[in-house]
Coordinates of C-alpha atoms in Angstrom, one line a residue:
M1 CA -3.5 9.7 -13.9
R2 CA -6.4 12.2 -14.1
V3 CA -9.8 10.6 -13.7
L4 CA -12.5 11.9 -16.0
L5 CA -15.7 13.0 -14.3
K6 CA -19.1 11.7 -15.3
I7 CA -22.3 13.6 -15.0
T8 CA -23.5 11.1 -12.4
D9 CA -20.4 12.0 -10.3
I10 CA -21.5 15.6 -10.2
I11 CA -25.3 15.5 -10.0
D12 CA -27.6 13.2 -8.0
V13 CA -29.9 11.6 -10.6
E14 CA -32.8 11.3 -8.3
V15 CA -32.7 14.9 -7.3
L16 CA -32.3 15.9 -11.0
Q17 CA -35.3 13.8 -11.9
R18 CA -37.5 15.5 -9.3
I19 CA -36.3 18.9 -10.6
Q20 CA -36.9 17.9 -14.2
D21 CA -40.4 16.6 -13.4
S22 CA -41.3 19.8 -11.5
F23 CA -40.0 21.9 -14.3
S24 CA -42.1 20.1 -16.9
D25 CA -45.2 20.3 -14.8
A26 CA -44.7 24.1 -14.3
T27 CA -43.8 25.0 -17.9
G28 CA -45.5 22.3 -20.0
L29 CA -42.2 21.6 -21.7
A30 CA -40.9 18.1 -22.2
A31 CA -37.5 17.4 -20.7
V32 CA -34.8 14.7 -20.4
T33 CA -31.2 14.7 -19.3
V34 CA -28.5 13.0 -21.3
D35 CA -24.8 12.3 -20.9
Y36 CA -22.1 13.6 -23.2
K37 CA -22.8 10.7 -25.6
G38 CA -26.5 11.6 -25.8
N39 CA -27.6 8.6 -23.6
P40 CA -30.5 9.5 -21.3
I41 CA -29.8 9.3 -17.6
T42 CA -33.3 10.4 -16.5
E43 CA -36.8 9.3 -17.5
Y44 CA -38.6 11.6 -20.0
S45 CA -40.8 14.2 -18.4
N46 CA -44.0 15.3 -20.1
F47 CA -43.0 13.8 -23.5
S48 CA -45.5 15.1 -26.1
E49 CA -47.9 12.8 -27.9
Y50 CA -46.9 14.4 -31.2
C51 CA -43.2 13.5 -30.7
T52 CA -44.2 10.0 -29.5
C53 CA -46.2 9.4 -32.7
V54 CA -43.5 10.9 -34.9
R55 CA -40.8 8.6 -33.5
K56 CA -42.8 5.5 -34.4
E57 CA -41.1 5.6 -37.8
S58 CA -37.4 4.8 -37.7
N59 CA -36.5 7.5 -40.3
N60 CA -38.3 10.2 -38.3
R61 CA -36.8 8.9 -35.1
D62 CA -33.3 9.2 -36.6
C63 CA -34.0 12.8 -37.5
C64 CA -35.1 13.5 -34.0
F65 CA -31.9 12.1 -32.6
Q66 CA -29.9 14.2 -35.1
S67 CA -31.7 17.3 -34.0
D68 CA -31.0 16.6 -30.3
A69 CA -27.3 15.8 -31.1
H70 CA -27.0 19.1 -32.9
G71 CA -28.5 21.0 -30.0
G72 CA -26.2 19.3 -27.5
I73 CA -23.1 19.9 -29.6
E74 CA -24.0 23.6 -30.1
S75 CA -24.6 24.1 -26.4
A76 CA -21.3 22.4 -25.6
R77 CA -19.5 24.6 -28.1
S78 CA -20.9 27.8 -26.8
G79 CA -21.2 26.8 -23.1
K80 CA -24.7 28.3 -23.1
P81 CA -28.3 27.1 -23.8
S82 CA -29.0 26.4 -27.4
I83 CA -32.6 26.9 -28.8
Y84 CA -33.4 25.5 -32.2
I85 CA -36.2 24.1 -34.5
C86 CA -36.4 20.3 -34.9
H87 CA -37.4 18.6 -38.1
G88 CA -41.0 18.2 -36.9
G89 CA -41.4 22.0 -36.6
L90 CA -41.3 22.2 -32.8
V91 CA -38.9 24.3 -30.7
D92 CA -36.4 22.5 -28.6
L93 CA -33.6 23.6 -26.3
A94 CA -30.4 22.1 -24.9
V95 CA -28.8 23.3 -21.6
P96 CA -25.1 22.2 -21.3
I97 CA -23.8 20.8 -18.0
M98 CA -20.2 21.9 -17.8
V99 CA -17.3 21.4 -15.3
K100 CA -14.2 23.5 -15.8
G101 CA -14.9 23.7 -19.5
N102 CA -15.6 20.0 -19.9
Y103 CA -18.9 19.0 -21.4
L104 CA -20.5 16.3 -19.3
G105 CA -24.0 16.2 -20.7
A106 CA -27.1 18.4 -21.3
I107 CA -30.7 18.9 -20.3
M108 CA -32.8 18.6 -23.4
A109 CA -36.3 20.3 -23.3
G110 CA -39.0 21.8 -25.5
Q111 CA -41.4 20.0 -27.9
V112 CA -43.5 23.2 -28.1
K113 CA -44.8 25.5 -30.8
I114 CA -44.2 29.2 -31.0
D115 CA -45.4 32.0 -33.4
E116 CA -44.2 31.5 -37.0
E117 CA -42.6 35.0 -37.1
E118 CA -40.6 34.1 -33.9
M119 CA -39.5 30.8 -35.4
K120 CA -37.8 32.6 -38.2
R121 CA -35.3 34.0 -35.7
L122 CA -34.2 30.5 -34.7
P123 CA -31.8 28.1 -36.4
F124 CA -32.8 24.7 -37.6
G125 CA -31.4 21.4 -36.3
T126 CA -29.6 19.2 -38.8
S127 CA -31.3 20.6 -42.0
H128 CA -33.1 23.6 -43.2
E129 CA -36.1 21.5 -44.3
L130 CA -39.1 20.5 -42.2
T131 CA -40.5 17.0 -42.5
D132 CA -43.8 17.1 -44.3
F133 CA -46.5 15.3 -42.2
S134 CA -49.5 16.8 -44.1
K135 CA -50.5 13.5 -45.5
N136 CA -50.6 11.9 -42.0
P137 CA -53.8 13.1 -40.4
E138 CA -53.0 11.5 -37.0
I139 CA -49.7 13.4 -36.7
T140 CA -51.2 16.6 -38.1
D141 CA -54.0 16.4 -35.5
L142 CA -51.5 15.9 -32.6
Y143 CA -49.3 18.8 -33.9
D144 CA -52.4 21.1 -33.7
K145 CA -52.9 20.0 -30.1
T146 CA -49.3 20.6 -29.1
L147 CA -48.7 23.3 -26.5
K148 CA -48.0 26.7 -28.0
T149 CA -45.9 29.3 -26.1
T150 CA -43.7 32.3 -26.9
L151 CA -40.0 32.5 -27.6
T152 CA -39.6 34.7 -24.5
Q153 CA -41.0 31.9 -22.3
V154 CA -38.8 29.3 -24.0
R155 CA -35.7 31.5 -23.4
A156 CA -36.8 32.0 -19.7
A157 CA -37.2 28.2 -19.4
A158 CA -33.7 27.7 -20.8
D159 CA -32.2 30.3 -18.5
L160 CA -34.0 28.6 -15.5
L161 CA -32.6 25.2 -16.4
Y162 CA -29.2 26.7 -17.0
T163 CA -29.2 28.4 -13.5
I164 CA -30.4 25.2 -11.8
A165 CA -27.8 23.0 -13.6
N166 CA -25.0 25.4 -12.7
Y167 CA -26.1 25.5 -9.1
L168 CA -26.2 21.8 -8.8
V169 CA -22.8 21.5 -10.4
E170 CA -21.2 24.2 -8.3
K171 CA -22.7 22.8 -5.1
Q172 CA -21.4 19.3 -5.8
M173 CA -18.0 20.6 -6.9
I174 CA -17.6 22.5 -3.7
H175 CA -18.5 19.3 -1.8
I176 CA -15.9 17.3 -3.9
I177 CA -13.2 20.0 -3.3
Q178 CA -14.0 20.0 0.4
E179 CA -13.8 16.2 0.5
E180 CA -10.4 16.3 -1.3
L181 CA -9.1 18.9 1.1
H182 CA -10.3 16.9 4.0
N183 CA -8.6 13.8 2.7
K184 CA -5.4 15.8 2.0
N185 CA -5.6 17.2 5.6
L186 CA -5.9 13.7 6.9
E187 CA -2.9 12.5 4.9
L188 CA -0.9 15.6 6.1
M189 CA -1.9 14.9 9.7
E190 CA -0.9 11.3 9.3
E191 CA 2.4 12.3 7.8
V192 CA 3.0 14.8 10.6
K193 CA 2.1 12.2 13.2
L194 CA 4.5 9.7 11.6
R195 CA 7.2 12.3 11.4
S196 CA 6.7 13.1 15.0
E197 CA 6.9 9.4 15.9
V198 CA 10.1 9.0 13.9
E199 CA 11.7 12.1 15.5
A200 CA 10.7 10.8 18.9
S201 CA 12.2 7.4 18.1
L202 CA 15.4 9.0 16.8
K203 CA 15.7 11.1 20.0
E204 CA 15.2 7.9 22.1
A205 CA 17.7 6.1 20.0
D206 CA 20.2 8.9 20.4
L207 CA 19.7 8.7 24.2
K208 CA 20.1 5.0 24.2
A209 CA 23.2 5.3 22.1
L210 CA 24.6 7.8 24.6
Q211 CA 23.8 5.5 27.4
A212 CA 25.4 2.6 25.5
Q213 CA 28.6 4.6 25.3
I214 CA 28.6 5.3 29.0
N215 CA 27.1 2.2 30.7
P216 CA 29.4 -0.5 29.2
H217 CA 32.6 1.4 30.1
F218 CA 31.2 1.8 33.6
L219 CA 30.3 -1.8 33.7
F220 CA 33.7 -2.9 32.5
N221 CA 35.4 -0.9 35.4
V222 CA 33.0 -2.5 37.9
L223 CA 33.6 -6.0 36.5
N224 CA 37.4 -5.5 36.5
T225 CA 37.3 -4.4 40.1
I226 CA 35.2 -7.4 41.1
G227 CA 37.6 -9.6 39.2
R228 CA 40.6 -8.2 41.2
L229 CA 38.7 -8.7 44.5
A230 CA 38.0 -12.3 43.4
L231 CA 41.7 -12.8 42.7
L232 CA 42.6 -11.4 46.1
E233 CA 40.1 -13.6 47.8
G234 CA 41.1 -16.7 45.9
A235 CA 37.8 -17.1 44.0
D236 CA 39.4 -18.4 40.8
K237 CA 36.1 -19.5 39.1
T238 CA 34.5 -16.2 39.9
Q239 CA 37.4 -14.3 38.5
E240 CA 37.4 -16.5 35.4
M241 CA 33.7 -16.0 34.8
I242 CA 33.9 -12.2 35.3
Y243 CA 36.8 -11.8 32.9
A244 CA 35.0 -14.0 30.3
F245 CA 31.9 -11.9 30.6
S246 CA 33.9 -8.7 30.4
D247 CA 35.5 -9.9 27.2
M248 CA 32.1 -10.7 25.7
M249 CA 30.8 -7.2 26.6
R250 CA 33.9 -5.6 25.2
Y251 CA 33.6 -7.6 22.0
T252 CA 30.0 -6.6 21.6
L253 CA 30.8 -2.9 22.2
K254 CA 33.9 -2.9 20.0
K255 CA 32.1 -4.4 17.0
E256 CA 28.9 -2.4 17.5
K257 CA 29.7 -0.3 14.4
N258 CA 31.6 -2.9 12.5
N259 CA 29.7 -5.8 11.0
V260 CA 32.8 -7.7 10.0
V261 CA 35.2 -9.8 12.2
T262 CA 37.7 -12.5 11.7
L263 CA 36.7 -16.1 12.3
K264 CA 39.3 -16.2 15.1
E265 CA 37.6 -13.3 16.9
E266 CA 34.2 -14.8 16.5
M267 CA 35.4 -18.1 17.9
E268 CA 37.0 -16.4 20.9
H269 CA 33.7 -14.8 21.7
V270 CA 32.0 -18.2 21.4
Q271 CA 34.6 -19.7 23.7
N272 CA 33.9 -17.0 26.4
Y273 CA 30.2 -17.7 26.1
L274 CA 30.7 -21.4 26.5
S275 CA 33.0 -21.0 29.5
I276 CA 30.4 -19.0 31.3
Q277 CA 27.7 -21.7 30.4
K278 CA 30.1 -24.4 31.6
M279 CA 30.5 -22.7 35.0
R280 CA 26.7 -22.4 35.2
L281 CA 25.8 -26.0 34.1
G282 CA 28.9 -27.8 35.4
N283 CA 29.2 -31.4 34.3
R284 CA 25.9 -31.2 32.4
L285 CA 27.8 -29.4 29.6
N286 CA 30.7 -30.7 27.6
Y287 CA 32.0 -28.7 24.6
S288 CA 34.9 -28.5 22.2
V289 CA 36.0 -25.8 19.7
E290 CA 38.3 -26.8 16.9
V291 CA 39.4 -24.2 14.3
D292 CA 41.8 -24.9 11.4
E293 CA 44.6 -22.3 11.6
M294 CA 44.0 -21.7 7.8
A295 CA 40.5 -20.5 8.6
E296 CA 41.3 -18.0 11.5
D297 CA 41.8 -15.0 9.3
I298 CA 38.7 -15.5 7.2
L299 CA 36.2 -12.6 7.5
C300 CA 32.6 -13.3 8.6
P301 CA 29.6 -11.3 9.7
F302 CA 29.7 -10.3 13.3
M303 CA 27.8 -12.6 15.7
T304 CA 27.4 -15.4 13.0
I305 CA 28.1 -18.4 15.2
Q306 CA 27.0 -17.4 18.7
P307 CA 23.2 -17.6 18.0
F308 CA 23.5 -21.2 16.9
V309 CA 25.6 -22.1 19.9
E310 CA 23.1 -20.4 22.2
N311 CA 20.3 -22.3 20.6
A312 CA 22.0 -25.6 21.2
I313 CA 22.5 -24.7 24.9
I314 CA 18.9 -23.7 25.4
H315 CA 17.2 -26.5 23.4
A316 CA 19.6 -29.4 23.5
I317 CA 21.5 -29.2 26.8
E318 CA 19.3 -27.4 29.4
P319 CA 16.1 -29.5 29.0
N320 CA 18.1 -32.8 29.4
A321 CA 18.7 -33.7 33.1
K322 CA 21.9 -35.5 32.0
G323 CA 23.1 -32.5 29.9
G324 CA 24.9 -33.0 26.7
A325 CA 27.7 -32.0 24.4
V326 CA 28.3 -29.2 21.8
R327 CA 31.0 -29.4 19.3
I328 CA 32.1 -26.5 17.1
T329 CA 34.5 -26.9 14.2
A330 CA 35.9 -24.8 11.4
D331 CA 37.6 -26.5 8.5
I332 CA 38.8 -25.5 5.0
L333 CA 37.4 -27.3 2.0
K334 CA 39.0 -26.0 -1.2
E335 CA 38.0 -22.3 -1.2
I336 CA 35.2 -22.6 1.4
A337 CA 35.3 -22.5 5.2
I338 CA 32.9 -25.1 6.6
L339 CA 31.6 -24.3 10.1
K340 CA 29.6 -26.8 12.1
I341 CA 27.8 -26.6 15.4
V342 CA 26.8 -30.1 16.5
D343 CA 24.8 -31.1 19.6
D344 CA 23.4 -34.5 20.9
G345 CA 20.1 -33.1 22.0
K346 CA 16.5 -34.2 21.2
G347 CA 16.6 -32.8 17.7
I348 CA 14.3 -30.5 15.8
P349 CA 11.2 -31.5 13.8
D350 CA 11.4 -30.8 10.0
D351 CA 8.5 -28.4 10.0
R352 CA 10.1 -26.3 12.8
I353 CA 13.4 -26.1 10.9
H354 CA 11.8 -24.3 8.0
K355 CA 10.0 -21.9 10.4
I356 CA 13.3 -21.1 12.3
L357 CA 15.1 -20.3 9.1
D358 CA 12.4 -18.1 7.6
G359 CA 11.7 -16.3 10.9
T360 CA 8.1 -17.6 11.4
Y361 CA 8.7 -19.9 14.3
E362 CA 7.2 -18.7 17.6
A363 CA 7.9 -20.3 21.0
D364 CA 4.9 -21.6 22.9
G365 CA 5.6 -19.7 26.1
R366 CA 7.2 -22.7 27.9
E367 CA 10.5 -22.2 26.0
K368 CA 12.9 -19.5 25.1
N369 CA 12.9 -18.4 21.5
T370 CA 16.2 -17.8 19.7
G371 CA 14.7 -18.2 16.3
I372 CA 15.0 -14.5 15.5
G373 CA 18.8 -14.5 16.0
I374 CA 19.2 -17.6 13.8
N375 CA 16.9 -16.1 11.1
N376 CA 18.9 -12.9 11.2
A377 CA 22.2 -14.7 11.0
N378 CA 20.9 -16.8 8.0
K379 CA 19.7 -13.7 6.2
R380 CA 23.0 -11.9 6.7
L381 CA 25.0 -14.8 5.3
M382 CA 22.8 -15.0 2.2
Y383 CA 23.0 -11.3 1.8
Y384 CA 26.8 -11.2 1.9
Y385 CA 27.5 -14.4 0.0
G386 CA 24.4 -15.4 -1.9
V387 CA 21.8 -18.2 -1.3
D388 CA 24.4 -20.9 -1.8
Y389 CA 26.0 -19.9 1.4
G390 CA 23.0 -19.8 3.7
V391 CA 22.6 -22.0 6.8
E392 CA 21.8 -25.7 6.5
I393 CA 20.2 -27.5 9.4
K394 CA 20.1 -31.3 9.7
S395 CA 18.4 -32.9 12.6
E396 CA 17.3 -36.3 13.8
L397 CA 14.9 -36.7 16.6
E398 CA 16.4 -37.9 19.9
K399 CA 19.8 -38.0 18.3
G400 CA 20.9 -34.4 17.8
T401 CA 21.2 -31.5 15.4
E402 CA 24.0 -30.4 13.0
I403 CA 24.2 -26.8 11.8
T404 CA 26.4 -26.1 8.7
I405 CA 27.6 -22.7 7.7
K406 CA 29.6 -22.1 4.5
I407 CA 31.8 -19.0 4.1
P408 CA 34.0 -18.3 1.1
R409 CA 37.6 -17.7 1.8
K410 CA 37.7 -14.5 -0.3
S411 CA 36.1 -11.4 1.0
L412 CA 33.3 -9.7 -0.9
A413 CA 34.1 -6.0 -0.7
G414 CA 31.0 -5.1 -2.7
R415 CA 28.8 -6.4 0.2
G416 CA 30.8 -4.6 2.9
L417 CA 33.3 -7.4 3.7

């Protein structure tokens, strides 16, 4: 939306006041600057005693305002100074302040007398009749004392004000345009910088993607070789751990571009993860995985369960010297698959549960933080299935935690499943 300029946006009022005062001192003319509504924005300079006396009467004052309004309108219409005769018989002038054809206000000046023959060449303000002040000796006396000049000098004064006003306007408009250009240049530079950063990030991502295509395959070959050596050397546990880890890596790579897996595939991945943790923790970890055969073919988001199992290992099993147990189940209840991850750890405070689910929980530095993975898994579930299928966490301090995940049996093709 276009913002309309005001006269105070274009001209410094303090500077204008000094110019106006100096103009009045040099020419003897009264002056004031008004906005487009006729409201003064500067103090009157050299206001004549005659006009001050005339305006004491409300009717006379209204006539003065009408004359000034007429002069301002005429100057706005022509775009040039307007010289006219007010109802009190004095000569006034209005110098328009214009920006791109828009009238912002005017400098009103005058309150002087000129020769009667010259006055005949000027238009009147709002009427062709002068107000008769002959019966008011005070006003008549002040009129006689009012400065008398020539029409040529009045026109010269009008041209001078017009030149000054235009200079001030053009100077400020150049400043405004330069400031707009500067701001646009800054925006452009910021956009170019952002684009460069994005391009650099894309190049880095492309490189990482290329590395991701090469390194895992190389790693699989090395792991398989180590696994065969372990078999030859009779290191059964080493072989088992290497193959479990290889399957986990292969699962991750295989599903890198596919966000959907069967529940059976997801559980096999969790089994591999738990078998590796079992070899690491020994008797400190007991686990079980029970999946209803009817639930195996249900589709679910990739890496839905593993973050919750990892969280149980890190926060429920590892801190306990005696270890603990993790139980994973998948059952069918009507048209919904109910997945549960249950541990017998120290539990989670209620306030922390909310922070984990909304992604605002931060570890204190003494513990590992898997809250991000849980929050992501929860968001994906709600995105695919709706808020009714988000993650539910129940926990009791010193007794354990139960994670419940609900997945509908039917796929939601519209969401990518």
